Amino acid sequence: MQYNWSRYLRLIFAGLAATTLIGWIFGQPLYGLLVGLTTYLWWTLVQARRLYQWLANPSSSDELPQSVGLWGDIFDHLHKLHRNHLLTQDRLRARINRVQESTNAMRDGVVMTDARGTMEWWNGSAEYLLGFKPNKDRGQYIHNLIRTPAFKAYFDARDYREPLEIHSPAKPHIHLQIQISLFGDDDRLLVAKDVTRLYQLEQMRRDFIGNVSHEMRTPLTVISGYLETLVDHGNELPPKWRRAINTMAAQSSRMEALITDLILLSKIETGEHTLDDALTDVEALVGQICHDARALSGDKKHQITLKVTDQRLLKGDESQLRSAFSNLIFNAVKYTPANGSIAVTWSANRDGAHLSIEDSGIGIDPVHIPRLTERFYRADPSRHKDTGGTGLGLAIVKHVLINHDGNLEIKSRMGEGSEFICHFPRGRLVERLPETADN
Ligand code: ADP
């Protein structure tokens, strides 16, 4: 390039020298120089105009104008750059097409939106599963197309660790699992998976357990009733029958408790009957449960204390909360040896409201803690045979807390005691009205 530049200068000077020489021959060297300069200026302007025209609309023709000398080289370099640019563009377009083809082939719906939810791109499955229209919906807000309030809350909350399950806005019989990821400049990538089959199976399982429990309840009540009558008239029975009847009565009341818990769990699990707008006076509720717990403790003489540091009410279903809290407090009584202590605390801070139940009982090996809320999971079955529990208590607690947007934390050390904490979001706390406070 450097070499060419001095060559161009030499050429220009040679040309000007030639026109000056011709002018000198005719006795007018200055005119000669002037004609040379004007010719060069004119030629330069013509080339600049051709370049300008091509730059104004480069796509109209792939070919750049041809020229010689300095302008010829400029055109050649631009031509090379333009060709490389077109090649890169083609390569990128092919790559984008390939990505779009592969995402279109996916069975899951994929949608790209900006931070505010403006729809930018989606695949064919999203059109089928979510009912988006190919051209009409581009640029629309996703909230206008998926109107479920739970979806808006999920989208705006920016906490996408857990997926969201909703019915499809276009085909209500389809159940979708929505997972959002953040990318780029706070943009969102939404993946919608059809989980209808799983949802139906789960529903069938719940219905089956609920129905079987209901069907078993009536015959069991009859059997228990007769057994109780037999126990009441134990003195009239031959001694060898007495023990058998007592064992049968104990086992049938255990089965009754189990069936009651199964029915309760299947109701709570669906979450459909949760009275979400009701207000619960946790202080009064936990007070009653502690009172019952003292009666349950009886001769074991546990020290049961209740501390309340927040007077606000909790938005939630009282009967479900009663089941959850009583399961935890009665467990503390069951798994704490005589004269042990149980401290119940209801408090609130910036993170939300918390009910803690701390006991000085037998404790739980940490390896069991992650699985403790599974149905019928027992930390050490041999040690808990005599507690008479159903094994469903903590599963009930977990589902009640899910219905109330809360979660259960378990801390425990073998032989030192355990602490079960129910966490609720701050938004569920409601100030008492003056007349409520007076009562
Ligand atoms: P169960 O009816 O057997 O008490 P739960 O679901 O209520 O069933 O509890 C599950 C298991 O968790 C219990 O079997 C027991 O091993 C353990 N557990 C629950 N609460 C406590 C506690 N306060 N202290 C020690 N172990 C506990």
mmCIF file with all atom_site columns, N, CA and C in Angstrom, residues 312-358:
data_model
loop_
_atom_site.group_PDB
_atom_site.id
_atom_site.type_symbol
_atom_site.label_atom_id
_atom_site.label_alt_id
_atom_site.label_comp_id
_atom_site.label_asym_id
_atom_site.label_entity_id
_atom_site.label_seq_id
_atom_site.pdbx_PDB_ins_code
_atom_site.Cartn_x
_atom_site.Cartn_y
_atom_site.Cartn_z
_atom_site.occupancy
_atom_site.B_iso_or_equiv
_atom_site.pdbx_formal_charge
_atom_site.auth_seq_id
_atom_site.auth_comp_id
_atom_site.auth_asym_id
_atom_site.auth_atom_id
_atom_site.pdbx_PDB_model_num
ATOM 1   N N  . ARG A 1 312 ? -49.608 -9.584  64.482 1.00 0.00 ? 312 ARG A N  1
ATOM 2   C CA . ARG A 1 312 ? -50.391 -9.521  63.236 1.00 0.00 ? 312 ARG A CA 1
ATOM 3   C C  . ARG A 1 312 ? -51.053 -10.863 62.910 1.00 0.00 ? 312 ARG A C  1
ATOM 4   N N  . LEU A 1 313 ? -52.054 -10.789 62.040 1.00 0.00 ? 313 LEU A N  1
ATOM 5   C CA . LEU A 1 313 ? -52.775 -12.007 61.631 1.00 0.00 ? 313 LEU A CA 1
ATOM 6   C C  . LEU A 1 313 ? -52.090 -12.573 60.382 1.00 0.00 ? 313 LEU A C  1
ATOM 7   N N  . LEU A 1 314 ? -52.326 -13.862 60.151 1.00 0.00 ? 314 LEU A N  1
ATOM 8   C CA . LEU A 1 314 ? -51.728 -14.502 58.981 1.00 0.00 ? 314 LEU A CA 1
ATOM 9   C C  . LEU A 1 314 ? -52.824 -14.821 57.974 1.00 0.00 ? 314 LEU A C  1
ATOM 10  N N  . LYS A 1 315 ? -52.584 -14.408 56.707 1.00 0.00 ? 315 LYS A N  1
ATOM 11  C CA . LYS A 1 315 ? -53.565 -14.708 55.667 1.00 0.00 ? 315 LYS A CA 1
ATOM 12  C C  . LYS A 1 315 ? -53.442 -16.194 55.336 1.00 0.00 ? 315 LYS A C  1
ATOM 13  N N  . GLY A 1 316 ? -54.486 -16.966 55.587 1.00 0.00 ? 316 GLY A N  1
ATOM 14  C CA . GLY A 1 316 ? -54.392 -18.400 55.298 1.00 0.00 ? 316 GLY A CA 1
ATOM 15  C C  . GLY A 1 316 ? -55.539 -19.185 55.892 1.00 0.00 ? 316 GLY A C  1
ATOM 16  N N  . ASP A 1 317 ? -55.618 -20.447 55.480 1.00 0.00 ? 317 ASP A N  1
ATOM 17  C CA . ASP A 1 317 ? -56.716 -21.329 55.869 1.00 0.00 ? 317 ASP A CA 1
ATOM 18  C C  . ASP A 1 317 ? -56.477 -21.877 57.280 1.00 0.00 ? 317 ASP A C  1
ATOM 19  N N  . GLU A 1 318 ? -57.340 -21.473 58.222 1.00 0.00 ? 318 GLU A N  1
ATOM 20  C CA . GLU A 1 318 ? -57.098 -21.825 59.619 1.00 0.00 ? 318 GLU A CA 1
ATOM 21  C C  . GLU A 1 318 ? -57.073 -23.336 59.841 1.00 0.00 ? 318 GLU A C  1
ATOM 22  N N  . SER A 1 319 ? -58.003 -24.075 59.192 1.00 0.00 ? 319 SER A N  1
ATOM 23  C CA . SER A 1 319 ? -58.057 -25.514 59.497 1.00 0.00 ? 319 SER A CA 1
ATOM 24  C C  . SER A 1 319 ? -56.801 -26.218 58.969 1.00 0.00 ? 319 SER A C  1
ATOM 25  N N  . GLN A 1 320 ? -56.291 -25.770 57.801 1.00 0.00 ? 320 GLN A N  1
ATOM 26  C CA . GLN A 1 320 ? -55.045 -26.363 57.295 1.00 0.00 ? 320 GLN A CA 1
ATOM 27  C C  . GLN A 1 320 ? -53.858 -26.009 58.199 1.00 0.00 ? 320 GLN A C  1
ATOM 28  N N  . LEU A 1 321 ? -53.829 -24.731 58.627 1.00 0.00 ? 321 LEU A N  1
ATOM 29  C CA . LEU A 1 321 ? -52.712 -24.302 59.485 1.00 0.00 ? 321 LEU A CA 1
ATOM 30  C C  . LEU A 1 321 ? -52.762 -25.048 60.818 1.00 0.00 ? 321 LEU A C  1
ATOM 31  N N  . ARG A 1 322 ? -53.992 -25.293 61.306 1.00 0.00 ? 322 ARG A N  1
ATOM 32  C CA . ARG A 1 322 ? -54.136 -26.033 62.570 1.00 0.00 ? 322 ARG A CA 1
ATOM 33  C C  . ARG A 1 322 ? -53.526 -27.447 62.404 1.00 0.00 ? 322 ARG A C  1
ATOM 34  N N  . SER A 1 323 ? -53.838 -28.105 61.261 1.00 0.00 ? 323 SER A N  1
ATOM 35  C CA . SER A 1 323 ? -53.290 -29.454 61.032 1.00 0.00 ? 323 SER A CA 1
ATOM 36  C C  . SER A 1 323 ? -51.764 -29.410 61.023 1.00 0.00 ? 323 SER A C  1
ATOM 37  N N  . ALA A 1 324 ? -51.216 -28.412 60.317 1.00 0.00 ? 324 ALA A N  1
ATOM 38  C CA . ALA A 1 324 ? -49.749 -28.352 60.195 1.00 0.00 ? 324 ALA A CA 1
ATOM 39  C C  . ALA A 1 324 ? -49.101 -28.095 61.556 1.00 0.00 ? 324 ALA A C  1
ATOM 40  N N  . PHE A 1 325 ? -49.575 -27.042 62.247 1.00 0.00 ? 325 PHE A N  1
ATOM 41  C CA . PHE A 1 325 ? -48.929 -26.666 63.511 1.00 0.00 ? 325 PHE A CA 1
ATOM 42  C C  . PHE A 1 325 ? -49.110 -27.757 64.555 1.00 0.00 ? 325 PHE A C  1
ATOM 43  N N  . SER A 1 326 ? -50.318 -28.389 64.603 1.00 0.00 ? 326 SER A N  1
ATOM 44  C CA . SER A 1 326 ? -50.519 -29.405 65.643 1.00 0.00 ? 326 SER A CA 1
ATOM 45  C C  . SER A 1 326 ? -49.664 -30.634 65.347 1.00 0.00 ? 326 SER A C  1
ATOM 46  N N  . ASN A 1 327 ? -49.470 -30.966 64.057 1.00 0.00 ? 327 ASN A N  1
ATOM 47  C CA . ASN A 1 327 ? -48.583 -32.096 63.749 1.00 0.00 ? 327 ASN A CA 1
ATOM 48  C C  . ASN A 1 327 ? -47.181 -31.846 64.290 1.00 0.00 ? 327 ASN A C  1
ATOM 49  N N  . LEU A 1 328 ? -46.680 -30.607 64.094 1.00 0.00 ? 328 LEU A N  1
ATOM 50  C CA . LEU A 1 328 ? -45.308 -30.308 64.526 1.00 0.00 ? 328 LEU A CA 1
ATOM 51  C C  . LEU A 1 328 ? -45.200 -30.283 66.053 1.00 0.00 ? 328 LEU A C  1
ATOM 52  N N  . ILE A 1 329 ? -46.213 -29.662 66.707 1.00 0.00 ? 329 ILE A N  1
ATOM 53  C CA . ILE A 1 329 ? -46.121 -29.532 68.166 1.00 0.00 ? 329 ILE A CA 1
ATOM 54  C C  . ILE A 1 329 ? -46.346 -30.906 68.833 1.00 0.00 ? 329 ILE A C  1
ATOM 55  N N  . PHE A 1 330 ? -47.279 -31.695 68.309 1.00 0.00 ? 330 PHE A N  1
ATOM 56  C CA . PHE A 1 330 ? -47.509 -33.030 68.889 1.00 0.00 ? 330 PHE A CA 1
ATOM 57  C C  . PHE A 1 330 ? -46.310 -33.954 68.621 1.00 0.00 ? 330 PHE A C  1
ATOM 58  N N  . ASN A 1 331 ? -45.656 -33.780 67.444 1.00 0.00 ? 331 ASN A N  1
ATOM 59  C CA . ASN A 1 331 ? -44.429 -34.564 67.189 1.00 0.00 ? 331 ASN A CA 1
ATOM 60  C C  . ASN A 1 331 ? -43.374 -34.254 68.241 1.00 0.00 ? 331 ASN A C  1
ATOM 61  N N  . ALA A 1 332 ? -43.251 -32.942 68.581 1.00 0.00 ? 332 ALA A N  1
ATOM 62  C CA . ALA A 1 332 ? -42.255 -32.539 69.590 1.00 0.00 ? 332 ALA A CA 1
ATOM 63  C C  . ALA A 1 332 ? -42.552 -33.258 70.906 1.00 0.00 ? 332 ALA A C  1
ATOM 64  N N  . VAL A 1 333 ? -43.846 -33.370 71.236 1.00 0.00 ? 333 VAL A N  1
ATOM 65  C CA . VAL A 1 333 ? -44.212 -34.061 72.482 1.00 0.00 ? 333 VAL A CA 1
ATOM 66  C C  . VAL A 1 333 ? -43.863 -35.551 72.359 1.00 0.00 ? 333 VAL A C  1
ATOM 67  N N  . LYS A 1 334 ? -44.182 -36.127 71.159 1.00 0.00 ? 334 LYS A N  1
ATOM 68  C CA . LYS A 1 334 ? -43.979 -37.576 70.989 1.00 0.00 ? 334 LYS A CA 1
ATOM 69  C C  . LYS A 1 334 ? -42.497 -37.951 71.035 1.00 0.00 ? 334 LYS A C  1
ATOM 70  N N  . TYR A 1 335 ? -41.655 -37.075 70.436 1.00 0.00 ? 335 TYR A N  1
ATOM 71  C CA . TYR A 1 335 ? -40.244 -37.446 70.303 1.00 0.00 ? 335 TYR A CA 1
ATOM 72  C C  . TYR A 1 335 ? -39.337 -36.769 71.336 1.00 0.00 ? 335 TYR A C  1
ATOM 73  N N  . THR A 1 336 ? -39.942 -36.289 72.443 1.00 0.00 ? 336 THR A N  1
ATOM 74  C CA . THR A 1 336 ? -39.126 -35.702 73.513 1.00 0.00 ? 336 THR A CA 1
ATOM 75  C C  . THR A 1 336 ? -39.355 -36.521 74.789 1.00 0.00 ? 336 THR A C  1
ATOM 76  N N  . PRO A 1 337 ? -38.296 -37.017 75.381 1.00 0.00 ? 337 PRO A N  1
ATOM 77  C CA . PRO A 1 337 ? -38.463 -37.825 76.589 1.00 0.00 ? 337 PRO A CA 1
ATOM 78  C C  . PRO A 1 337 ? -39.060 -37.001 77.747 1.00 0.00 ? 337 PRO A C  1
ATOM 79  N N  . ALA A 1 338 ? -39.525 -37.682 78.785 1.00 0.00 ? 338 ALA A N  1
ATOM 80  C CA . ALA A 1 338 ? -40.174 -37.022 79.923 1.00 0.00 ? 338 ALA A CA 1
ATOM 81  C C  . ALA A 1 338 ? -39.315 -35.889 80.476 1.00 0.00 ? 338 ALA A C  1
ATOM 82  N N  . ASN A 1 339 ? -39.983 -34.842 80.964 1.00 0.00 ? 339 ASN A N  1
ATOM 83  C CA . ASN A 1 339 ? -39.358 -33.649 81.566 1.00 0.00 ? 339 ASN A CA 1
ATOM 84  C C  . ASN A 1 339 ? -38.558 -32.789 80.576 1.00 0.00 ? 339 ASN A C  1
ATOM 85  N N  . GLY A 1 340 ? -38.622 -33.106 79.308 1.00 0.00 ? 340 GLY A N  1
ATOM 86  C CA . GLY A 1 340 ? -37.907 -32.303 78.312 1.00 0.00 ? 340 GLY A CA 1
ATOM 87  C C  . GLY A 1 340 ? -38.633 -30.977 78.084 1.00 0.00 ? 340 GLY A C  1
ATOM 88  N N  . SER A 1 341 ? -38.006 -30.095 77.276 1.00 0.00 ? 341 SER A N  1
ATOM 89  C CA . SER A 1 341 ? -38.651 -28.794 77.054 1.00 0.00 ? 341 SER A CA 1
ATOM 90  C C  . SER A 1 341 ? -39.028 -28.624 75.576 1.00 0.00 ? 341 SER A C  1
ATOM 91  N N  . ILE A 1 342 ? -40.119 -27.899 75.372 1.00 0.00 ? 342 ILE A N  1
ATOM 92  C CA . ILE A 1 342 ? -40.588 -27.597 74.010 1.00 0.00 ? 342 ILE A CA 1
ATOM 93  C C  . ILE A 1 342 ? -40.891 -26.100 73.960 1.00 0.00 ? 342 ILE A C  1
ATOM 94  N N  . ALA A 1 343 ? -40.190 -25.379 73.073 1.00 0.00 ? 343 ALA A N  1
ATOM 95  C CA . ALA A 1 343 ? -40.409 -23.925 72.989 1.00 0.00 ? 343 ALA A CA 1
ATOM 96  C C  . ALA A 1 343 ? -41.048 -23.598 71.640 1.00 0.00 ? 343 ALA A C  1
ATOM 97  N N  . VAL A 1 344 ? -42.209 -22.954 71.705 1.00 0.00 ? 344 VAL A N  1
ATOM 98  C CA . VAL A 1 344 ? -42.913 -22.562 70.481 1.00 0.00 ? 344 VAL A CA 1
ATOM 99  C C  . VAL A 1 344 ? -42.803 -21.037 70.358 1.00 0.00 ? 344 VAL A C  1
ATOM 100 N N  . THR A 1 345 ? -42.336 -20.553 69.204 1.00 0.00 ? 345 THR A N  1
ATOM 101 C CA . THR A 1 345 ? -42.158 -19.095 69.036 1.00 0.00 ? 345 THR A CA 1
ATOM 102 C C  . THR A 1 345 ? -42.778 -18.629 67.723 1.00 0.00 ? 345 THR A C  1
ATOM 103 N N  . TRP A 1 346 ? -43.583 -17.602 67.786 1.00 0.00 ? 346 TRP A N  1
ATOM 104 C CA . TRP A 1 346 ? -44.179 -16.976 66.594 1.00 0.00 ? 346 TRP A CA 1
ATOM 105 C C  . TRP A 1 346 ? -43.580 -15.584 66.466 1.00 0.00 ? 346 TRP A C  1
ATOM 106 N N  . SER A 1 347 ? -42.830 -15.336 65.380 1.00 0.00 ? 347 SER A N  1
ATOM 107 C CA . SER A 1 347 ? -42.158 -14.036 65.249 1.00 0.00 ? 347 SER A CA 1
ATOM 108 C C  . SER A 1 347 ? -42.175 -13.603 63.782 1.00 0.00 ? 347 SER A C  1
ATOM 109 N N  . ALA A 1 348 ? -41.763 -12.355 63.562 1.00 0.00 ? 348 ALA A N  1
ATOM 110 C CA . ALA A 1 348 ? -41.690 -11.860 62.175 1.00 0.00 ? 348 ALA A CA 1
ATOM 111 C C  . ALA A 1 348 ? -40.490 -10.942 62.036 1.00 0.00 ? 348 ALA A C  1
ATOM 112 N N  . ASN A 1 349 ? -39.884 -10.947 60.854 1.00 0.00 ? 349 ASN A N  1
ATOM 113 C CA . ASN A 1 349 ? -38.794 -9.996  60.566 1.00 0.00 ? 349 ASN A CA 1
ATOM 114 C C  . ASN A 1 349 ? -38.871 -9.626  59.079 1.00 0.00 ? 349 ASN A C  1
ATOM 115 N N  . ARG A 1 350 ? -37.794 -9.045  58.537 1.00 0.00 ? 350 ARG A N  1
ATOM 116 C CA . ARG A 1 350 ? -37.843 -8.574  57.149 1.00 0.00 ? 350 ARG A CA 1
ATOM 117 C C  . ARG A 1 350 ? -38.085 -9.711  56.153 1.00 0.00 ? 350 ARG A C  1
ATOM 118 N N  . ASP A 1 351 ? -37.660 -10.931 56.546 1.00 0.00 ? 351 ASP A N  1
ATOM 119 C CA . ASP A 1 351 ? -37.809 -12.058 55.606 1.00 0.00 ? 351 ASP A CA 1
ATOM 120 C C  . ASP A 1 351 ? -39.210 -12.646 55.618 1.00 0.00 ? 351 ASP A C  1
ATOM 121 N N  . GLY A 1 352 ? -39.995 -12.354 56.650 1.00 0.00 ? 352 GLY A N  1
ATOM 122 C CA . GLY A 1 352 ? -41.352 -12.914 56.715 1.00 0.00 ? 352 GLY A CA 1
ATOM 123 C C  . GLY A 1 352 ? -41.725 -13.312 58.133 1.00 0.00 ? 352 GLY A C  1
ATOM 124 N N  . ALA A 1 353 ? -42.730 -14.193 58.236 1.00 0.00 ? 353 ALA A N  1
ATOM 125 C CA . ALA A 1 353 ? -43.195 -14.646 59.548 1.00 0.00 ? 353 ALA A CA 1
ATOM 126 C C  . ALA A 1 353 ? -42.707 -16.075 59.763 1.00 0.00 ? 353 ALA A C  1
ATOM 127 N N  . HIS A 1 354 ? -42.445 -16.409 61.031 1.00 0.00 ? 354 HIS A N  1
ATOM 128 C CA . HIS A 1 354 ? -41.852 -17.719 61.309 1.00 0.00 ? 354 HIS A CA 1
ATOM 129 C C  . HIS A 1 354 ? -42.473 -18.344 62.550 1.00 0.00 ? 354 HIS A C  1
ATOM 130 N N  . LEU A 1 355 ? -42.837 -19.618 62.446 1.00 0.00 ? 355 LEU A N  1
ATOM 131 C CA . LEU A 1 355 ? -43.269 -20.351 63.639 1.00 0.00 ? 355 LEU A CA 1
ATOM 132 C C  . LEU A 1 355 ? -42.207 -21.419 63.892 1.00 0.00 ? 355 LEU A C  1
ATOM 133 N N  . SER A 1 356 ? -41.536 -21.279 65.056 1.00 0.00 ? 356 SER A N  1
ATOM 134 C CA . SER A 1 356 ? -40.476 -22.240 65.367 1.00 0.00 ? 356 SER A CA 1
ATOM 135 C C  . SER A 1 356 ? -40.938 -23.155 66.502 1.00 0.00 ? 356 SER A C  1
ATOM 136 N N  . ILE A 1 357 ? -40.673 -24.464 66.349 1.00 0.00 ? 357 ILE A N  1
ATOM 137 C CA . ILE A 1 357 ? -40.999 -25.421 67.401 1.00 0.00 ? 357 ILE A CA 1
ATOM 138 C C  . ILE A 1 357 ? -39.696 -26.144 67.726 1.00 0.00 ? 357 ILE A C  1
ATOM 139 N N  . GLU A 1 358 ? -39.148 -25.828 68.900 1.00 0.00 ? 358 GLU A N  1
ATOM 140 C CA . GLU A 1 358 ? -37.836 -26.370 69.253 1.00 0.00 ? 358 GLU A CA 1
ATOM 141 C C  . GLU A 1 358 ? -38.001 -27.313 70.431 1.00 0.00 ? 358 GLU A C  1
#
